[in-house]
């Protein structure tokens, strides 16, 4: 298990070093410092400083897009499109790039709304259909939510939210709950995460022992025993829940 975590951390570090190196090189070419990049890109000075110091593992598409614009290069060049977050581009279907573009455009829209209103919005994924244990996650719509009330340390790692539809996961999660998701690291023992196995999505507790187990909340549904970590895809860990 430690090797898996180490591999993921190495991948994050590798990608982070790539875009930091590229940004530094282009800043040096332009004779810019962090303050110049902040002013040209419209990204707050503190955010640029955190990014360049390696404190942010997963910057938003909007942040990288605005930086690439200000530096006069493409987003592809900045993140090295031959390898996007460790995934070889030739392995991606063409529709993946359309999805990436749409997500980036939505992030740009949210960032502009955040700037105009002085707030901080995050995208919320809404499944089209009731959620249950092992649901087929085949269609979504997207909304947004204001996360300004949270501390910067939490806001910096939030990737997105997922809205709970229906009461099949109650009493832990009820209809209308919004789970805020981070993918800053792999879950630790007894932490709740979102996992994809085949075509199904599971919101379960990650338990380490003699084997890895994904435990349900109701203790009646059979746990999933994972013999090979490569059999699951980790989508993110739940860092907090918004209940209205």
PDB file of C-alpha atoms in Angstrom:
ATOM      1  CA  UNK A   1       0.000   0.000   0.000  1.00  0.00           C
ATOM      2  CA  UNK A   2       2.835   2.374   0.854  1.00  0.00           C
ATOM      3  CA  UNK A   3       4.253   1.841  -2.636  1.00  0.00           C
ATOM      4  CA  UNK A   4       0.939   2.920  -4.202  1.00  0.00           C
ATOM      5  CA  UNK A   5       0.862   6.107  -2.125  1.00  0.00           C
ATOM      6  CA  UNK A   6       4.522   6.757  -2.945  1.00  0.00           C
ATOM      7  CA  UNK A   7       3.813   6.299  -6.677  1.00  0.00           C
ATOM      8  CA  UNK A   8       0.932   8.787  -6.560  1.00  0.00           C
ATOM      9  CA  UNK A   9       2.998  11.310  -4.622  1.00  0.00           C
ATOM     10  CA  UNK A  10       5.839  10.888  -7.112  1.00  0.00           C
ATOM     11  CA  UNK A  11       3.405  11.488  -9.998  1.00  0.00           C
ATOM     12  CA  UNK A  12       2.069  14.668  -8.369  1.00  0.00           C
ATOM     13  CA  UNK A  13       5.609  15.869  -7.709  1.00  0.00           C
ATOM     14  CA  UNK A  14       6.691  15.094 -11.284  1.00  0.00           C
ATOM     15  CA  UNK A  15       3.826  17.055 -12.856  1.00  0.00           C
ATOM     16  CA  UNK A  16       4.212  19.898 -10.387  1.00  0.00           C
ATOM     17  CA  UNK A  17       7.910  20.225 -11.137  1.00  0.00           C
ATOM     18  CA  UNK A  18       7.138  20.326 -14.881  1.00  0.00           C
ATOM     19  CA  UNK A  19       4.752  23.272 -14.808  1.00  0.00           C
ATOM     20  CA  UNK A  20       6.776  25.148 -12.155  1.00  0.00           C
ATOM     21  CA  UNK A  21       9.896  24.715 -14.300  1.00  0.00           C
ATOM     22  CA  UNK A  22       8.101  25.899 -17.433  1.00  0.00           C
ATOM     23  CA  UNK A  23       6.609  28.927 -15.666  1.00  0.00           C
ATOM     24  CA  UNK A  24       9.966  29.854 -14.145  1.00  0.00           C
ATOM     25  CA  UNK A  25      11.662  29.597 -17.522  1.00  0.00           C
ATOM     26  CA  UNK A  26       9.087  31.846 -19.221  1.00  0.00           C
ATOM     27  CA  UNK A  27       9.139  34.342 -16.332  1.00  0.00           C
ATOM     28  CA  UNK A  28      12.919  34.557 -16.608  1.00  0.00           C
ATOM     29  CA  UNK A  29      12.648  35.101 -20.368  1.00  0.00           C
ATOM     30  CA  UNK A  30      10.230  37.992 -19.750  1.00  0.00           C
ATOM     31  CA  UNK A  31      12.230  39.380 -16.848  1.00  0.00           C
ATOM     32  CA  UNK A  32       9.248  38.906 -14.522  1.00  0.00           C
ATOM     33  CA  UNK A  33       8.931  38.178 -10.839  1.00  0.00           C
ATOM     34  CA  UNK A  34       5.930  36.698  -9.016  1.00  0.00           C
ATOM     35  CA  UNK A  35       4.362  40.145  -8.646  1.00  0.00           C
ATOM     36  CA  UNK A  36       4.565  40.712 -12.412  1.00  0.00           C
ATOM     37  CA  UNK A  37       2.987  37.328 -13.154  1.00  0.00           C
ATOM     38  CA  UNK A  38       0.195  38.056 -10.672  1.00  0.00           C
ATOM     39  CA  UNK A  39      -0.561  41.436 -12.260  1.00  0.00           C
ATOM     40  CA  UNK A  40      -0.437  40.121 -15.826  1.00  0.00           C
ATOM     41  CA  UNK A  41      -2.512  36.996 -15.171  1.00  0.00           C
ATOM     42  CA  UNK A  42      -5.006  38.439 -12.699  1.00  0.00           C
ATOM     43  CA  UNK A  43      -4.281  35.594 -10.284  1.00  0.00           C
ATOM     44  CA  UNK A  44      -3.783  36.783  -6.658  1.00  0.00           C
ATOM     45  CA  UNK A  45      -0.164  37.194  -5.562  1.00  0.00           C
ATOM     46  CA  UNK A  46      -0.550  34.726  -2.675  1.00  0.00           C
ATOM     47  CA  UNK A  47      -1.943  32.068  -5.020  1.00  0.00           C
ATOM     48  CA  UNK A  48       0.967  32.491  -7.446  1.00  0.00           C
ATOM     49  CA  UNK A  49       3.425  32.361  -4.566  1.00  0.00           C
ATOM     50  CA  UNK A  50       1.890  29.134  -3.224  1.00  0.00           C
ATOM     51  CA  UNK A  51       1.860  27.593  -6.691  1.00  0.00           C
ATOM     52  CA  UNK A  52       5.492  28.431  -7.406  1.00  0.00           C
ATOM     53  CA  UNK A  53       6.634  27.249  -3.978  1.00  0.00           C
ATOM     54  CA  UNK A  54       4.998  23.867  -4.585  1.00  0.00           C
ATOM     55  CA  UNK A  55       2.329  24.226  -1.904  1.00  0.00           C
ATOM     56  CA  UNK A  56      -0.504  23.650  -4.398  1.00  0.00           C
ATOM     57  CA  UNK A  57      -0.595  20.147  -5.865  1.00  0.00           C
ATOM     58  CA  UNK A  58      -3.662  20.496  -8.083  1.00  0.00           C
ATOM     59  CA  UNK A  59      -4.159  24.042  -9.398  1.00  0.00           C
ATOM     60  CA  UNK A  60      -7.426  24.702 -11.222  1.00  0.00           C
ATOM     61  CA  UNK A  61      -7.601  24.724 -15.002  1.00  0.00           C
ATOM     62  CA  UNK A  62      -8.517  28.405 -14.756  1.00  0.00           C
ATOM     63  CA  UNK A  63      -5.333  29.293 -12.853  1.00  0.00           C
ATOM     64  CA  UNK A  64      -3.064  27.508 -15.330  1.00  0.00           C
ATOM     65  CA  UNK A  65      -5.019  28.912 -18.279  1.00  0.00           C
ATOM     66  CA  UNK A  66      -4.662  32.522 -17.081  1.00  0.00           C
ATOM     67  CA  UNK A  67      -0.961  32.004 -16.376  1.00  0.00           C
ATOM     68  CA  UNK A  68      -0.390  30.510 -19.822  1.00  0.00           C
ATOM     69  CA  UNK A  69      -2.255  33.444 -21.420  1.00  0.00           C
ATOM     70  CA  UNK A  70      -0.143  36.002 -19.604  1.00  0.00           C
ATOM     71  CA  UNK A  71       3.080  34.198 -20.527  1.00  0.00           C
ATOM     72  CA  UNK A  72       2.104  33.979 -24.183  1.00  0.00           C
ATOM     73  CA  UNK A  73       2.002  30.195 -24.414  1.00  0.00           C
ATOM     74  CA  UNK A  74      -0.745  27.612 -24.743  1.00  0.00           C
ATOM     75  CA  UNK A  75      -2.154  25.642 -21.829  1.00  0.00           C
ATOM     76  CA  UNK A  76      -0.996  22.522 -23.690  1.00  0.00           C
ATOM     77  CA  UNK A  77       2.585  23.803 -23.588  1.00  0.00           C
ATOM     78  CA  UNK A  78       2.379  24.730 -19.915  1.00  0.00           C
ATOM     79  CA  UNK A  79       1.155  21.322 -18.746  1.00  0.00           C
ATOM     80  CA  UNK A  80       2.870  19.282 -21.494  1.00  0.00           C
ATOM     81  CA  UNK A  81      -0.144  17.862 -23.345  1.00  0.00           C
ATOM     82  CA  UNK A  82       1.797  14.728 -24.251  1.00  0.00           C
ATOM     83  CA  UNK A  83       1.182  13.737 -20.667  1.00  0.00           C
ATOM     84  CA  UNK A  84      -1.778  15.167 -18.753  1.00  0.00           C
ATOM     85  CA  UNK A  85      -1.526  14.372 -15.035  1.00  0.00           C
ATOM     86  CA  UNK A  86       0.374  11.204 -15.782  1.00  0.00           C
ATOM     87  CA  UNK A  87      -1.957   9.973 -18.540  1.00  0.00           C
ATOM     88  CA  UNK A  88      -0.387   9.505 -21.955  1.00  0.00           C
ATOM     89  CA  UNK A  89      -2.323  11.596 -24.475  1.00  0.00           C
ATOM     90  CA  UNK A  90      -2.443   8.850 -27.157  1.00  0.00           C
ATOM     91  CA  UNK A  91      -4.500   6.776 -24.716  1.00  0.00           C
ATOM     92  CA  UNK A  92      -7.192   9.446 -24.443  1.00  0.00           C
ATOM     93  CA  UNK A  93     -10.188   9.416 -26.815  1.00  0.00           C
ATOM     94  CA  UNK A  94     -10.924  12.647 -28.658  1.00  0.00           C
ATOM     95  CA  UNK A  95     -13.992  13.304 -26.500  1.00  0.00           C
ATOM     96  CA  UNK A  96     -11.701  13.585 -23.462  1.00  0.00           C
ATOM     97  CA  UNK A  97     -10.230  16.804 -24.816  1.00  0.00           C
ATOM     98  CA  UNK A  98     -13.708  18.232 -25.365  1.00  0.00           C
ATOM     99  CA  UNK A  99     -14.506  17.388 -21.742  1.00  0.00           C
ATOM    100  CA  UNK A 100     -11.276  18.989 -20.517  1.00  0.00           C
ATOM    101  CA  UNK A 101     -12.088  22.121 -22.515  1.00  0.00           C
ATOM    102  CA  UNK A 102     -15.623  22.306 -21.138  1.00  0.00           C
ATOM    103  CA  UNK A 103     -14.391  21.877 -17.565  1.00  0.00           C
ATOM    104  CA  UNK A 104     -11.798  24.613 -18.139  1.00  0.00           C
ATOM    105  CA  UNK A 105     -14.471  26.923 -19.577  1.00  0.00           C
ATOM    106  CA  UNK A 106     -16.718  26.258 -16.581  1.00  0.00           C
ATOM    107  CA  UNK A 107     -13.818  26.963 -14.210  1.00  0.00           C
ATOM    108  CA  UNK A 108     -13.173  30.239 -16.066  1.00  0.00           C
ATOM    109  CA  UNK A 109     -16.833  31.188 -15.687  1.00  0.00           C
ATOM    110  CA  UNK A 110     -16.776  30.366 -11.958  1.00  0.00           C
ATOM    111  CA  UNK A 111     -13.560  32.315 -11.438  1.00  0.00           C
ATOM    112  CA  UNK A 112     -15.016  35.349 -13.184  1.00  0.00           C
ATOM    113  CA  UNK A 113     -18.156  35.125 -11.045  1.00  0.00           C
ATOM    114  CA  UNK A 114     -15.988  34.755  -7.944  1.00  0.00           C
ATOM    115  CA  UNK A 115     -13.990  37.860  -8.902  1.00  0.00           C
ATOM    116  CA  UNK A 116     -17.109  39.936  -9.578  1.00  0.00           C
ATOM    117  CA  UNK A 117     -18.871  38.939  -6.374  1.00  0.00           C
ATOM    118  CA  UNK A 118     -15.834  38.683  -4.101  1.00  0.00           C
ATOM    119  CA  UNK A 119     -16.636  35.052  -3.356  1.00  0.00           C
ATOM    120  CA  UNK A 120     -15.143  31.654  -4.188  1.00  0.00           C
ATOM    121  CA  UNK A 121     -17.204  29.159  -6.192  1.00  0.00           C
ATOM    122  CA  UNK A 122     -16.574  25.449  -6.744  1.00  0.00           C
ATOM    123  CA  UNK A 123     -18.249  23.170  -9.330  1.00  0.00           C
ATOM    124  CA  UNK A 124     -20.824  20.674  -8.077  1.00  0.00           C
ATOM    125  CA  UNK A 125     -21.484  17.443 -10.007  1.00  0.00           C
ATOM    126  CA  UNK A 126     -25.091  16.254  -9.858  1.00  0.00           C
ATOM    127  CA  UNK A 127     -25.837  12.630 -10.876  1.00  0.00           C
ATOM    128  CA  UNK A 128     -28.852  12.217 -13.148  1.00  0.00           C
ATOM    129  CA  UNK A 129     -30.678   9.633 -11.089  1.00  0.00           C
ATOM    130  CA  UNK A 130     -30.874   8.448  -7.503  1.00  0.00           C
ATOM    131  CA  UNK A 131     -27.622   7.557  -5.788  1.00  0.00           C
ATOM    132  CA  UNK A 132     -27.163   4.176  -4.151  1.00  0.00           C
ATOM    133  CA  UNK A 133     -24.329   1.871  -3.231  1.00  0.00           C
ATOM    134  CA  UNK A 134     -22.589   0.883  -6.447  1.00  0.00           C
ATOM    135  CA  UNK A 135     -24.516   3.329  -8.619  1.00  0.00           C
ATOM    136  CA  UNK A 136     -23.775   3.614 -12.329  1.00  0.00           C
ATOM    137  CA  UNK A 137     -22.362   7.094 -12.765  1.00  0.00           C
ATOM    138  CA  UNK A 138     -23.353   7.570 -16.381  1.00  0.00           C
ATOM    139  CA  UNK A 139     -24.651  11.126 -16.630  1.00  0.00           C
ATOM    140  CA  UNK A 140     -24.249  14.376 -14.703  1.00  0.00           C
ATOM    141  CA  UNK A 141     -25.186  18.025 -14.690  1.00  0.00           C
ATOM    142  CA  UNK A 142     -23.099  20.783 -13.137  1.00  0.00           C
ATOM    143  CA  UNK A 143     -23.929  23.573 -10.713  1.00  0.00           C
ATOM    144  CA  UNK A 144     -21.757  25.647  -8.383  1.00  0.00           C
ATOM    145  CA  UNK A 145     -21.571  26.537  -4.711  1.00  0.00           C
ATOM    146  CA  UNK A 146     -19.965  29.339  -2.732  1.00  0.00           C
ATOM    147  CA  UNK A 147     -17.163  27.972  -0.508  1.00  0.00           C
ATOM    148  CA  UNK A 148     -15.866  31.368   0.673  1.00  0.00           C
ATOM    149  CA  UNK A 149     -16.685  30.604   4.289  1.00  0.00           C
ATOM    150  CA  UNK A 150     -14.067  27.866   4.462  1.00  0.00           C
ATOM    151  CA  UNK A 151     -10.442  28.406   5.411  1.00  0.00           C
ATOM    152  CA  UNK A 152      -7.955  28.867   2.539  1.00  0.00           C
ATOM    153  CA  UNK A 153      -6.197  25.627   3.463  1.00  0.00           C
ATOM    154  CA  UNK A 154      -9.422  23.749   2.680  1.00  0.00           C
ATOM    155  CA  UNK A 155     -10.453  25.848  -0.328  1.00  0.00           C
ATOM    156  CA  UNK A 156      -7.062  25.285  -1.959  1.00  0.00           C
ATOM    157  CA  UNK A 157      -7.512  21.507  -2.075  1.00  0.00           C
ATOM    158  CA  UNK A 158     -11.219  21.267  -2.981  1.00  0.00           C
ATOM    159  CA  UNK A 159     -11.512  19.779  -6.462  1.00  0.00           C
ATOM    160  CA  UNK A 160     -15.297  19.742  -6.774  1.00  0.00           C
ATOM    161  CA  UNK A 161     -18.459  18.715  -4.978  1.00  0.00           C
ATOM    162  CA  UNK A 162     -20.921  15.880  -5.530  1.00  0.00           C
ATOM    163  CA  UNK A 163     -24.593  16.316  -4.670  1.00  0.00           C
ATOM    164  CA  UNK A 164     -26.449  13.439  -3.044  1.00  0.00           C
ATOM    165  CA  UNK A 165     -29.712  12.548  -4.759  1.00  0.00           C
ATOM    166  CA  UNK A 166     -32.177  10.423  -2.757  1.00  0.00           C
ATOM    167  CA  UNK A 167     -31.905   8.816   0.690  1.00  0.00           C
ATOM    168  CA  UNK A 168     -30.278   5.485  -0.159  1.00  0.00           C
ATOM    169  CA  UNK A 169     -27.115   6.545   1.693  1.00  0.00           C
ATOM    170  CA  UNK A 170     -28.913   7.856   4.803  1.00  0.00           C
ATOM    171  CA  UNK A 171     -28.436   8.477   7.647  1.00  0.00           C
ATOM    172  CA  UNK A 172     -24.791   9.210   6.802  1.00  0.00           C
ATOM    173  CA  UNK A 173     -25.710  11.278   3.753  1.00  0.00           C
ATOM    174  CA  UNK A 174     -29.216  12.485   2.906  1.00  0.00           C
ATOM    175  CA  UNK A 175     -30.932  13.958  -0.115  1.00  0.00           C
ATOM    176  CA  UNK A 176     -29.448  17.342  -0.995  1.00  0.00           C
ATOM    177  CA  UNK A 177     -26.143  16.910   0.879  1.00  0.00           C
ATOM    178  CA  UNK A 178     -23.117  18.238  -0.983  1.00  0.00           C
ATOM    179  CA  UNK A 179     -19.877  16.324  -0.473  1.00  0.00           C
ATOM    180  CA  UNK A 180     -16.808  18.472  -1.045  1.00  0.00           C
ATOM    181  CA  UNK A 181     -14.068  16.378  -2.637  1.00  0.00           C
ATOM    182  CA  UNK A 182     -10.288  16.738  -2.608  1.00  0.00           C
ATOM    183  CA  UNK A 183      -7.725  14.695  -4.480  1.00  0.00           C
ATOM    184  CA  UNK A 184      -4.654  16.029  -2.699  1.00  0.00           C
ATOM    185  CA  UNK A 185      -3.720  12.553  -1.474  1.00  0.00           C
ATOM    186  CA  UNK A 186      -4.920   8.963  -1.202  1.00  0.00           C
ATOM    187  CA  UNK A 187      -7.279   8.281   1.733  1.00  0.00           C
ATOM    188  CA  UNK A 188      -5.873   7.114   5.044  1.00  0.00           C
ATOM    189  CA  UNK A 189      -7.342   4.324   7.153  1.00  0.00           C
ATOM    190  CA  UNK A 190     -11.084   4.793   7.914  1.00  0.00           C
ATOM    191  CA  UNK A 191     -11.372   7.856   5.688  1.00  0.00           C
ATOM    192  CA  UNK A 192     -14.350   8.089   3.314  1.00  0.00           C
ATOM    193  CA  UNK A 193     -13.590   8.312  -0.381  1.00  0.00           C
ATOM    194  CA  UNK A 194     -15.185   7.896  -3.780  1.00  0.00           C
ATOM    195  CA  UNK A 195     -14.034   4.885  -5.759  1.00  0.00           C
ATOM    196  CA  UNK A 196     -14.761   3.651  -9.266  1.00  0.00           C
ATOM    197  CA  UNK A 197     -14.812  -0.101  -9.899  1.00  0.00           C
ATOM    198  CA  UNK A 198     -15.786  -1.086 -13.414  1.00  0.00           C
ATOM    199  CA  UNK A 199     -18.823   1.025 -14.343  1.00  0.00           C
ATOM    200  CA  UNK A 200     -19.931   1.548 -10.751  1.00  0.00           C
ATOM    201  CA  UNK A 201     -19.176   4.314  -8.269  1.00  0.00           C
ATOM    202  CA  UNK A 202     -18.953   3.665  -4.539  1.00  0.00           C
ATOM    203  CA  UNK A 203     -18.904   6.121  -1.643  1.00  0.00           C
ATOM    204  CA  UNK A 204     -17.287   4.028   1.059  1.00  0.00           C
ATOM    205  CA  UNK A 205     -14.950   3.948   4.011  1.00  0.00           C
ATOM    206  CA  UNK A 206     -11.394   2.937   3.122  1.00  0.00           C
ATOM    207  CA  UNK A 207     -10.110   0.372   5.636  1.00  0.00           C
ATOM    208  CA  UNK A 208      -6.623  -1.091   5.674  1.00  0.00           C
ATOM    209  CA  UNK A 209      -5.826  -4.420   7.288  1.00  0.00           C
ATOM    210  CA  UNK A 210      -4.599  -7.742   5.954  1.00  0.00           C
ATOM    211  CA  UNK A 211      -6.311  -6.580   2.760  1.00  0.00           C
ATOM    212  CA  UNK A 212      -7.880  -3.323   1.579  1.00  0.00           C
ATOM    213  CA  UNK A 213     -11.613  -3.160   2.280  1.00  0.00           C
ATOM    214  CA  UNK A 214     -14.241  -0.664   1.133  1.00  0.00           C
ATOM    215  CA  UNK A 215     -16.908  -0.712   3.852  1.00  0.00           C
ATOM    216  CA  UNK A 216     -20.467   0.545   3.414  1.00  0.00           C
ATOM    217  CA  UNK A 217     -22.202   2.812   5.913  1.00  0.00           C
ATOM    218  CA  UNK A 218     -25.117   0.520   6.793  1.00  0.00           C
ATOM    219  CA  UNK A 219     -22.978  -2.476   7.852  1.00  0.00           C
ATOM    220  CA  UNK A 220     -25.485  -4.712   6.051  1.00  0.00           C
ATOM    221  CA  UNK A 221     -24.170  -4.334   2.535  1.00  0.00           C
ATOM    222  CA  UNK A 222     -21.226  -6.642   1.978  1.00  0.00           C
ATOM    223  CA  UNK A 223     -17.804  -4.927   2.073  1.00  0.00           C
ATOM    224  CA  UNK A 224     -15.701  -4.984  -1.073  1.00  0.00           C
ATOM    225  CA  UNK A 225     -12.358  -6.735  -0.628  1.00  0.00           C
ATOM    226  CA  UNK A 226      -9.644  -5.312  -2.868  1.00  0.00           C
ATOM    227  CA  UNK A 227      -6.876  -7.768  -3.685  1.00  0.00           C
ATOM    228  CA  UNK A 228      -5.219  -5.579  -6.315  1.00  0.00           C
ATOM    229  CA  UNK A 229      -5.150  -1.793  -5.871  1.00  0.00           C
ATOM    230  CA  UNK A 230      -5.117  -1.422  -9.661  1.00  0.00           C
ATOM    231  CA  UNK A 231      -8.685  -2.792  -9.702  1.00  0.00           C
ATOM    232  CA  UNK A 232     -10.039   0.486  -8.303  1.00  0.00           C
ATOM    233  CA  UNK A 233      -9.797   4.101  -9.419  1.00  0.00           C
ATOM    234  CA  UNK A 234      -9.667   6.630  -6.602  1.00  0.00           C
ATOM    235  CA  UNK A 235     -11.728   9.703  -7.520  1.00  0.00           C
ATOM    236  CA  UNK A 236     -11.237  11.709  -4.331  1.00  0.00           C
ATOM    237  CA  UNK A 237     -11.702  11.882  -0.581  1.00  0.00           C
ATOM    238  CA  UNK A 238     -14.566  13.631   1.198  1.00  0.00           C
ATOM    239  CA  UNK A 239     -13.240  16.558   3.232  1.00  0.00           C
ATOM    240  CA  UNK A 240     -16.544  18.013   4.447  1.00  0.00           C
ATOM    241  CA  UNK A 241     -20.297  17.869   3.916  1.00  0.00           C
ATOM    242  CA  UNK A 242     -22.652  20.787   3.309  1.00  0.00           C
ATOM    243  CA  UNK A 243     -26.141  20.053   4.606  1.00  0.00           C
ATOM    244  CA  UNK A 244     -28.851  22.632   4.056  1.00  0.00           C
TER     245      UNK A 244
END
